[in-house]
mmCIF file of C-alpha atoms in Angstrom:
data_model
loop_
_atom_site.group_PDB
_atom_site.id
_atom_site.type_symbol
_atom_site.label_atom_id
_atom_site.label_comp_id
_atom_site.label_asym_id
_atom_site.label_seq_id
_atom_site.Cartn_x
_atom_site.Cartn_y
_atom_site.Cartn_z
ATOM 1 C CA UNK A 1 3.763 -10.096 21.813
ATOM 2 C CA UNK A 2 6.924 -8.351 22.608
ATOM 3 C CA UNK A 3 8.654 -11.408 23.454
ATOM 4 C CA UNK A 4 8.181 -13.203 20.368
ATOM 5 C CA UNK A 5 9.228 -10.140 18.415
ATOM 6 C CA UNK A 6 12.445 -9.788 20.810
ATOM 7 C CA UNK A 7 12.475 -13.871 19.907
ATOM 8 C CA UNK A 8 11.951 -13.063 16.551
ATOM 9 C CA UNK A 9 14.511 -10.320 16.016
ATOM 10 C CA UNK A 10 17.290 -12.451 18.035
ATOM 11 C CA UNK A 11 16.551 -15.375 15.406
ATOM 12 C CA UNK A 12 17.273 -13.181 12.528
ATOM 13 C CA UNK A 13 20.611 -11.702 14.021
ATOM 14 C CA UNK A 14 21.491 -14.740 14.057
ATOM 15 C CA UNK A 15 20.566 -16.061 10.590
ATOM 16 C CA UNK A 16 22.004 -12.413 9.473
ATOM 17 C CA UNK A 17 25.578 -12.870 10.882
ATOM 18 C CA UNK A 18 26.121 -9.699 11.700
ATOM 19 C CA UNK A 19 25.137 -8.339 8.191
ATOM 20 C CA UNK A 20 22.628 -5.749 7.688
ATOM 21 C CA UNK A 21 20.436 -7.521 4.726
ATOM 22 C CA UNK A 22 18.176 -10.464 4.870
ATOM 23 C CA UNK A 23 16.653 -11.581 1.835
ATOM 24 C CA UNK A 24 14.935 -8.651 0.951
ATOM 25 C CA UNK A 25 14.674 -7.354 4.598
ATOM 26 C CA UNK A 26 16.949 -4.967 5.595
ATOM 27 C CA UNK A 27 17.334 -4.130 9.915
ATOM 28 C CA UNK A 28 19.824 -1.472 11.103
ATOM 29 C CA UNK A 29 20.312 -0.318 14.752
ATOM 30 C CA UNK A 30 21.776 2.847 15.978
ATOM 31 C CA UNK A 31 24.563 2.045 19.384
ATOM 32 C CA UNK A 32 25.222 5.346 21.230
ATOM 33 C CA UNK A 33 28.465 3.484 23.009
ATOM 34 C CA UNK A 34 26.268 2.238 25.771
ATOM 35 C CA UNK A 35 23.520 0.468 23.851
ATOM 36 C CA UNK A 36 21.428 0.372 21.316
ATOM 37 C CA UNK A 37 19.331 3.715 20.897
ATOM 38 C CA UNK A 38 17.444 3.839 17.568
ATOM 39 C CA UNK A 39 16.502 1.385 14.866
ATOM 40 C CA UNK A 40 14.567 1.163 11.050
ATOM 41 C CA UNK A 41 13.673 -1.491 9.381
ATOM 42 C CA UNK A 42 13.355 -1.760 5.581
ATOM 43 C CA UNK A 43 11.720 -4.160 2.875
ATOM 44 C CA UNK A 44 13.157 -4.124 -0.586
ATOM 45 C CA UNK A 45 11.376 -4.867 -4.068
ATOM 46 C CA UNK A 46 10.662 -3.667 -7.428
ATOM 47 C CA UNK A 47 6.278 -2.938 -7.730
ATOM 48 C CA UNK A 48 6.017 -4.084 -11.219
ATOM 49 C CA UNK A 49 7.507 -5.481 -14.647
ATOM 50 C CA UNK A 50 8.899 -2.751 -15.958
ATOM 51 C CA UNK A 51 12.592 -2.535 -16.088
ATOM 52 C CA UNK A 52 12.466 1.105 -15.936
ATOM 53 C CA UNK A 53 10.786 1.143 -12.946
ATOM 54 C CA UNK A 54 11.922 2.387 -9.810
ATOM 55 C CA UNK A 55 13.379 0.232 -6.935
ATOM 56 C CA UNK A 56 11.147 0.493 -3.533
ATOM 57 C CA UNK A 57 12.689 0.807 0.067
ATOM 58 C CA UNK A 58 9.544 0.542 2.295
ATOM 59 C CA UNK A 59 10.565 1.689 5.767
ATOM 60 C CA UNK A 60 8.698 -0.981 8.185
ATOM 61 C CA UNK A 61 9.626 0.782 11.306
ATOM 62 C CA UNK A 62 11.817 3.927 12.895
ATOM 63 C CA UNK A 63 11.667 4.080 16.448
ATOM 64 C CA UNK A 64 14.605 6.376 18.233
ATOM 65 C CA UNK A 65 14.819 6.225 22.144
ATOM 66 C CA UNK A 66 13.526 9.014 23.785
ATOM 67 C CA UNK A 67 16.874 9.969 25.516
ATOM 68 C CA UNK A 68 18.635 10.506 22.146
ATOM 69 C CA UNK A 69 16.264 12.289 20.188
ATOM 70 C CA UNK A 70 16.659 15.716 18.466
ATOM 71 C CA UNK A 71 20.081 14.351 18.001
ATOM 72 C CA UNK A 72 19.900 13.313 13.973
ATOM 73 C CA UNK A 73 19.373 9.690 14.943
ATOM 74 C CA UNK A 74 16.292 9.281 12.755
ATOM 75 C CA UNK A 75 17.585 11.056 9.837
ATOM 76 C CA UNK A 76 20.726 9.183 10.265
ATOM 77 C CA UNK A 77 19.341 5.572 10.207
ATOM 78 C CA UNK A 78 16.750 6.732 7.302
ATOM 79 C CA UNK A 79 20.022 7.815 5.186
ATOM 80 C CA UNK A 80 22.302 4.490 6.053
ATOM 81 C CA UNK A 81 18.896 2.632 4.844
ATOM 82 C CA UNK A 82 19.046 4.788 1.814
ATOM 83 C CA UNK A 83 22.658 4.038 0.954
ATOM 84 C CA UNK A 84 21.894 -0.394 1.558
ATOM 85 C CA UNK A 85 19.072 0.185 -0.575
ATOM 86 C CA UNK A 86 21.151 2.041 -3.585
ATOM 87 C CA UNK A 87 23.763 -1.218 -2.971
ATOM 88 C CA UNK A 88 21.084 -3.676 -3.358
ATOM 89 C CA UNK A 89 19.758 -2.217 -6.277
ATOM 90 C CA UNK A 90 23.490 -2.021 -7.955
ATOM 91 C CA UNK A 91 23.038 1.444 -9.106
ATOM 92 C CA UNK A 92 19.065 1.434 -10.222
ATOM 93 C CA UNK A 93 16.642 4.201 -8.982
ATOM 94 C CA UNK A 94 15.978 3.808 -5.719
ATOM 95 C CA UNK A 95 12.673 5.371 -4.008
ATOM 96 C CA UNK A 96 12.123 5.572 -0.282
ATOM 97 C CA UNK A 97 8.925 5.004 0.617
ATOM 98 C CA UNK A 98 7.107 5.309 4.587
ATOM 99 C CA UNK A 99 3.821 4.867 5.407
ATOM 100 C CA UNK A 100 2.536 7.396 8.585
ATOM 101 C CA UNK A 101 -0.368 6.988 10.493
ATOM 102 C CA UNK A 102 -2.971 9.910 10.503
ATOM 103 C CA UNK A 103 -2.426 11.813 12.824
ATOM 104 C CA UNK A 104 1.398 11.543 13.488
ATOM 105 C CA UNK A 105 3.597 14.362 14.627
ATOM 106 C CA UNK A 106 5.997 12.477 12.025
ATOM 107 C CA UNK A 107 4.772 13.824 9.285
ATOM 108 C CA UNK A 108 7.072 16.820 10.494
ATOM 109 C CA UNK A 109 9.947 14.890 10.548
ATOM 110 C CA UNK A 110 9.005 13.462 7.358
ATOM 111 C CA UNK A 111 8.902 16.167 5.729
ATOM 112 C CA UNK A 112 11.555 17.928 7.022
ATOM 113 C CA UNK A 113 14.167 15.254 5.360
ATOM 114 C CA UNK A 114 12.517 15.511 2.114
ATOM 115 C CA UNK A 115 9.493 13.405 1.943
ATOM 116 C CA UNK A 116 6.554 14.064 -0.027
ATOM 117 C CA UNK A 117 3.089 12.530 0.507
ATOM 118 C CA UNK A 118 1.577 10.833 -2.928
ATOM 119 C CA UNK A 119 -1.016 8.595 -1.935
ATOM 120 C CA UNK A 120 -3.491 8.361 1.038
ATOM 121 C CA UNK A 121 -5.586 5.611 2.700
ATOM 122 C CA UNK A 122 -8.816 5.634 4.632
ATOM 123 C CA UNK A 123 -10.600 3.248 7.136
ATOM 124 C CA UNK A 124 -13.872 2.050 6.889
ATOM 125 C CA UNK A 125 -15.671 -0.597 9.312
ATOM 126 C CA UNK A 126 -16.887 -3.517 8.089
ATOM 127 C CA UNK A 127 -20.456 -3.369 9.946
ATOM 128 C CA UNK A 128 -23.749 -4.012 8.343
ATOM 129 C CA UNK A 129 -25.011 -1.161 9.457
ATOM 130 C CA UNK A 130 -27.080 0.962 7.041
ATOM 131 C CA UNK A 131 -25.340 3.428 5.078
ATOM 132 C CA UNK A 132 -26.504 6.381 2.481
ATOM 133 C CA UNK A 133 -26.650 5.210 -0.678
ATOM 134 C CA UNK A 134 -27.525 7.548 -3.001
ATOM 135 C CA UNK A 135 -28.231 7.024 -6.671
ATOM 136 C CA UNK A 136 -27.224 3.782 -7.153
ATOM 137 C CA UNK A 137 -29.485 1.982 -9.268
ATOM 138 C CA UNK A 138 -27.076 2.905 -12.673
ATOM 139 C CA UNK A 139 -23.839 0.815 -10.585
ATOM 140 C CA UNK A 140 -23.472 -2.553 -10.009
ATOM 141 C CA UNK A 141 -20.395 -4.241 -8.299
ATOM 142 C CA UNK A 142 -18.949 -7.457 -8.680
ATOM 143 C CA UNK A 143 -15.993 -9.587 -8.716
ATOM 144 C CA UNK A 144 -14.539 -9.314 -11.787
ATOM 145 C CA UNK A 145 -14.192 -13.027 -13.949
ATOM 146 C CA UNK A 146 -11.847 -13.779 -16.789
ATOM 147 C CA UNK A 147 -14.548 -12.159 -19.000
ATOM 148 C CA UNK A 148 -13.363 -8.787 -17.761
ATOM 149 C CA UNK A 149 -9.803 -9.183 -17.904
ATOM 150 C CA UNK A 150 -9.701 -6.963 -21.513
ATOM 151 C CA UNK A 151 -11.888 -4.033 -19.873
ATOM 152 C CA UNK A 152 -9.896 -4.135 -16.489
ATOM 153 C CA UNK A 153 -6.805 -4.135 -18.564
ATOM 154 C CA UNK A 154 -7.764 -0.818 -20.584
ATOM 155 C CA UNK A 155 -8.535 0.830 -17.385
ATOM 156 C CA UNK A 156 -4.645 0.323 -15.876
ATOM 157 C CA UNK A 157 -3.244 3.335 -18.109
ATOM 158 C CA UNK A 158 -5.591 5.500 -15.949
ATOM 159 C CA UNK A 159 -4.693 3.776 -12.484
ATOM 160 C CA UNK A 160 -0.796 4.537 -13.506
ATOM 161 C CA UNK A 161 -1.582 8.254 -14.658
ATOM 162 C CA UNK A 162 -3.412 9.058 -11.407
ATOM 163 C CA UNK A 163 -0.482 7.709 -9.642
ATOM 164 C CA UNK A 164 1.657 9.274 -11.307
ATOM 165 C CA UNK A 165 -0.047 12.624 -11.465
ATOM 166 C CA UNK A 166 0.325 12.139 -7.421
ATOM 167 C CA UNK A 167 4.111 11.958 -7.621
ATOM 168 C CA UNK A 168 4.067 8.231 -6.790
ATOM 169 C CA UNK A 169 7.134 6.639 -8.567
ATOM 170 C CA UNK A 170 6.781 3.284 -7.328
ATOM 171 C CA UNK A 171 4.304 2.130 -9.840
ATOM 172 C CA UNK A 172 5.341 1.209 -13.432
ATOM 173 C CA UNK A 173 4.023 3.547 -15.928
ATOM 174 C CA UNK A 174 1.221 3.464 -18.236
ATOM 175 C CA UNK A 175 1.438 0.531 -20.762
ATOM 176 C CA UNK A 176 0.318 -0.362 -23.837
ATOM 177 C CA UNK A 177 -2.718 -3.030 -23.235
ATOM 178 C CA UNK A 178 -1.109 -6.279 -25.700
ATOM 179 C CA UNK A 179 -2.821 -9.646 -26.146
ATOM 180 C CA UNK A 180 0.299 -10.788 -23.484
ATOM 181 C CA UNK A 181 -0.801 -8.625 -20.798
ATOM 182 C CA UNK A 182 -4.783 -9.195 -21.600
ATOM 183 C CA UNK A 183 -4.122 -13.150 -21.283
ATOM 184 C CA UNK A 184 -1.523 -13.156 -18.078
ATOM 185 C CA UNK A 185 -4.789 -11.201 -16.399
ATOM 186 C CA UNK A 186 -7.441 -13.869 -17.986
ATOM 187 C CA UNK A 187 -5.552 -16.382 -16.763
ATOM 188 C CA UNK A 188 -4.817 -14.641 -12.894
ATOM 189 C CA UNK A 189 -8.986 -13.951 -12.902
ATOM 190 C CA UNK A 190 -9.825 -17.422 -14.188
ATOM 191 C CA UNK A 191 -8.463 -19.211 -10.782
ATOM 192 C CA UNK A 192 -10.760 -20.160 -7.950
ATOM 193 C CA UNK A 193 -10.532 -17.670 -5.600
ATOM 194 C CA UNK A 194 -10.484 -19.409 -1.439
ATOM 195 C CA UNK A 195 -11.113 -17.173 1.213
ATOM 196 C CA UNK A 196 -7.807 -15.928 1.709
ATOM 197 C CA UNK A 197 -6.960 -15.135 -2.269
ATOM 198 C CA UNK A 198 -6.563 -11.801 -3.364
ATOM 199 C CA UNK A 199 -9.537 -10.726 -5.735
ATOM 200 C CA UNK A 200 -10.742 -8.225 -8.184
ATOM 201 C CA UNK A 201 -14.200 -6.480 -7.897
ATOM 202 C CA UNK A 202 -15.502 -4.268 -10.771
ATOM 203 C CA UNK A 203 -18.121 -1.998 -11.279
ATOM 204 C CA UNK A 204 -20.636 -2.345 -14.381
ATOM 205 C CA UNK A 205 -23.129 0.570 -15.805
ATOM 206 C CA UNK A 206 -26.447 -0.235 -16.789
ATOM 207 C CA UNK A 207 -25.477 -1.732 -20.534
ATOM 208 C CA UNK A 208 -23.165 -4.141 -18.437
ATOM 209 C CA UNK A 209 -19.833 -2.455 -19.550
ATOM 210 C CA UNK A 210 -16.904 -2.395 -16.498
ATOM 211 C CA UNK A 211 -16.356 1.171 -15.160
ATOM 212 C CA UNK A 212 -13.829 0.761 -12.689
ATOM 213 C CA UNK A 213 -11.791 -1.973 -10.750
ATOM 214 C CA UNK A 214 -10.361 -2.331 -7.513
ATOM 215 C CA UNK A 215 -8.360 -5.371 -5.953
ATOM 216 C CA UNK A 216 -9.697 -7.086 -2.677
ATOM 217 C CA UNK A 217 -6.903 -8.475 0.137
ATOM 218 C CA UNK A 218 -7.457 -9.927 3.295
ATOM 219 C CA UNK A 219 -4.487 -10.604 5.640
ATOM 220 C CA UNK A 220 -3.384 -11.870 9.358
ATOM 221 C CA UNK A 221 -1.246 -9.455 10.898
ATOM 222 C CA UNK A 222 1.962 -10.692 13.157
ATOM 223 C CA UNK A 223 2.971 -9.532 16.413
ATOM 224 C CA UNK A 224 4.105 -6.868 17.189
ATOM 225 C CA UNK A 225 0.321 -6.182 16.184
ATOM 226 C CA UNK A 226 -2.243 -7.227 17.813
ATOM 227 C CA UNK A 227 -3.734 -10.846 16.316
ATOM 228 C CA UNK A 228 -6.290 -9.749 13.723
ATOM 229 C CA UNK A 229 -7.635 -9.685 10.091
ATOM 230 C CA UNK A 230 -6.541 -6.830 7.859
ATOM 231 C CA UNK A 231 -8.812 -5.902 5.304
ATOM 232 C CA UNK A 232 -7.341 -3.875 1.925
ATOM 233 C CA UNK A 233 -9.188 -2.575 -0.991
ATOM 234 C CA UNK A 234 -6.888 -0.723 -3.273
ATOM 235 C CA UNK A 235 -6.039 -0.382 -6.956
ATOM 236 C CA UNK A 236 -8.932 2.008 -7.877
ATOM 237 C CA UNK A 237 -8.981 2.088 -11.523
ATOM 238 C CA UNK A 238 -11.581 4.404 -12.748
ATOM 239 C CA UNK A 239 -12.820 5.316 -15.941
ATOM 240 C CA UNK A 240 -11.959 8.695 -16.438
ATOM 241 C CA UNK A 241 -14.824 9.784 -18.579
ATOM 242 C CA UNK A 242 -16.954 9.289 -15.345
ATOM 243 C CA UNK A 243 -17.759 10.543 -12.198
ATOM 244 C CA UNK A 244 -15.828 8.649 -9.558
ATOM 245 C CA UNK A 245 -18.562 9.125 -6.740
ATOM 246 C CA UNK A 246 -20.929 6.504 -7.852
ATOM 247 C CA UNK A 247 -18.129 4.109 -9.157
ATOM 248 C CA UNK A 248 -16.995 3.996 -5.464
ATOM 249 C CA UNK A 249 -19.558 3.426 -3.349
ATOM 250 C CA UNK A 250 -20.260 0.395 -4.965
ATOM 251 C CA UNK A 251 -16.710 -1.024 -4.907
ATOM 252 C CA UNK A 252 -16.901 -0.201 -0.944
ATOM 253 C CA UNK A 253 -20.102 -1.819 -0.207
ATOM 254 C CA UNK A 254 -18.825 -4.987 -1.525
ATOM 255 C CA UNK A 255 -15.372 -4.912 -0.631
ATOM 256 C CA UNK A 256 -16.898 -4.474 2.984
ATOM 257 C CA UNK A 257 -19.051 -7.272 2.800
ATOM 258 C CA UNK A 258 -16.593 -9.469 1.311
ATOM 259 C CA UNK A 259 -13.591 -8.741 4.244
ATOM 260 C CA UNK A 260 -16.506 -9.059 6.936
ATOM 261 C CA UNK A 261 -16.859 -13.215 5.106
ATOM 262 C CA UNK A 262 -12.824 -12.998 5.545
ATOM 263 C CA UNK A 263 -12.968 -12.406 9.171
ATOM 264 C CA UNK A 264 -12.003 -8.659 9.038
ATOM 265 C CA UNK A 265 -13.302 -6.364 11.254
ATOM 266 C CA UNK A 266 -12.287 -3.216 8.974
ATOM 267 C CA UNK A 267 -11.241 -2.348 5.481
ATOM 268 C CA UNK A 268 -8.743 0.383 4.443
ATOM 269 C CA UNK A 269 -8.772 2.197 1.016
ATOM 270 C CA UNK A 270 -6.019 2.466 -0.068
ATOM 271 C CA UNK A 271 -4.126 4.369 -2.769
ATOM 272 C CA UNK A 272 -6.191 7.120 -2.676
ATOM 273 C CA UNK A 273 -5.367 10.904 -4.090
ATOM 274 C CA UNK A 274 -5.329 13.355 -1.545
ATOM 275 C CA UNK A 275 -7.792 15.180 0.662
ATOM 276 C CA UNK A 276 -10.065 17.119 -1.475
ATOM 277 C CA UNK A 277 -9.955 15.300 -4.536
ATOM 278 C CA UNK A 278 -12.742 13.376 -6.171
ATOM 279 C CA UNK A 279 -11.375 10.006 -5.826
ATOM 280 C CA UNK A 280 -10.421 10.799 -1.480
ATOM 281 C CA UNK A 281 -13.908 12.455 -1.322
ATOM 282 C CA UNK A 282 -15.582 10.093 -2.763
ATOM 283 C CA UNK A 283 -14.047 7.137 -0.247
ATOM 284 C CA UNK A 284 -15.158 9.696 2.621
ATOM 285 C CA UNK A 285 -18.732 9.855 1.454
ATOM 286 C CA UNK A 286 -18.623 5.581 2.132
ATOM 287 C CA UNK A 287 -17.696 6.192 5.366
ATOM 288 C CA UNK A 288 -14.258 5.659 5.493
ATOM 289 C CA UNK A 289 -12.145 8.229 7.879
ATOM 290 C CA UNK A 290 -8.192 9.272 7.354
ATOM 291 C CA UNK A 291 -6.300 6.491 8.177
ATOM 292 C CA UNK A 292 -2.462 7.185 6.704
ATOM 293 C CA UNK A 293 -0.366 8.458 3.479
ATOM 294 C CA UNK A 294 2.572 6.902 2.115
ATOM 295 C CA UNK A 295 5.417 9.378 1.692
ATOM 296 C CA UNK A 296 8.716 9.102 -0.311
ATOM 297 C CA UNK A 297 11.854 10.483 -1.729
ATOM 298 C CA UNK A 298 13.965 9.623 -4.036
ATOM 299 C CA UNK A 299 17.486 7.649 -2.186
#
């Protein structure tokens, strides 16, 4: 695996030129005089529609030898990533964004250079295996059809509050719910989903009305990792006037079931709130254990 990422690295040096920014990838290497001793890796792009929306900079990987540490290497390449980022978005916020494994001694480092956590992910197998339930009968979960795309739509103001409320920037803001947004969703719901499409799953009460949504991804990871399916289940848009606890579950359950079909062996929550609130303690109650939290600053 290392050799094809060595393979794959040399390939893009090439490609590159000797310039730092590929597309929207962006590689940097720290040289000590005799050799190369640190480098980060960056992936640039706006999450959203919104103009006023903040420019992302998601650092894909820091790694600093172990004979040069403690000497500002990793704050150093994180700051020259900063500065290509503020060039490539020609003056436009900027956000830098990291996502750390739980646990990770770099959340230290982190947030000693300014970082703040705003969003959290858990992992939850994809087994079978029984699992408490709880009240239940009220919830129902399914994926969501072009029928739903109004209700999904007027729970997105809540998604981007809760984000928001977090301190994550990346996200446009909450907007109005128009017959243009309504019919762009429609139409996104209304295609055949394969087995490798992103979907949407919602949850309906009793009287059939959609509670909360959450988007389904299943995806091949490339080496340096390890050959496998990756399972994500994100987006969690609940209503506000309800308990999230039972609104969950349910979204779990089937979002499990579904990345099992896809070939994935486990299925991470993502863009939780953090420890201790409803929404995090809610995902722990299905199972799912700490698995990372996306940190940022502003560049």
């Amino acid at each position: 695996m290392y050799e094809q990422l060595a393979q794959r690295l040399a390939d893009d040096a090439r490609v590159r030129g000797g310039q730092p920014v590929l597309g929207r990838h962006v590689h940097l290497v720290a040289d000590a005089g005799d050799g190369p001793v640190g480098q980060v890796e960056g992936w640039f792009e706006r999450h959203g529609v919104d103009e006023a929306t903040p420019y992302t900079c998601e650092v894909l990987s820091l790694i600093v030898s172990s004979r040069a540490r403690t000497r500002g290497l990793g704050r150093a390449l994180l700051e020259e990533l900063a500065r290509v980022a503020r060039q490539m978005s020609r003056g436009a916020p900027v956000v830098m964004a990291a996502e750390v494994l739980e646990p990770n001694p770099a959340h230290a480092f982190y947030a000693k250079i300014g970082y703040q956590p705003v969003s959290w992910t858990g992992r939850v197998s994809t087994s079978l295996a029984p699992e408490p339930t709880g009240d239940i009968a009220a919830w129902v979960a399914r994926p969501a059809t072009s029928d739903d795309a109004l209700a999904i739509a007027m729970l997105d103001p809540a998604l981007a509050e809760r984000r928001r409320a977090q301190g994550d920037a990346r996200f446009d803001r909450p907007r109005s719910v128009d017959a243009t947004f309504v019919g762009a969703l429609a139409a996104h719901l209304a295609r055949p989903a394969s087995l490798l499409d992103q979907c949407e799953l919602v949850v309906v009460d009793a009287q059939g009305v959609v509670r909360a949504s959450a988007s389904l991804t299943v995806m091949s990871l490339d080496p340096p990792f390890i050959p496998a399916r990756r399972g994500l289940l994100g987006r969690f848009a609940v209503d506000p006037a309800v308990d999230p606890a039972p609104l969950v579950a349910p979204l779990v359950r089937l979002g499990k079931r579904l990345a099992l079909l896809r070939g994935a062996a486990t299925l991470e929550l993502t863009d939780l709130d953090p420890p201790g609130a409803p929404l995090y303690e809610s995902a722990v109650r299905t199972g799912a254990h700490p698995w990372s939290r996306i940190v940022e600053r502003w560049a």
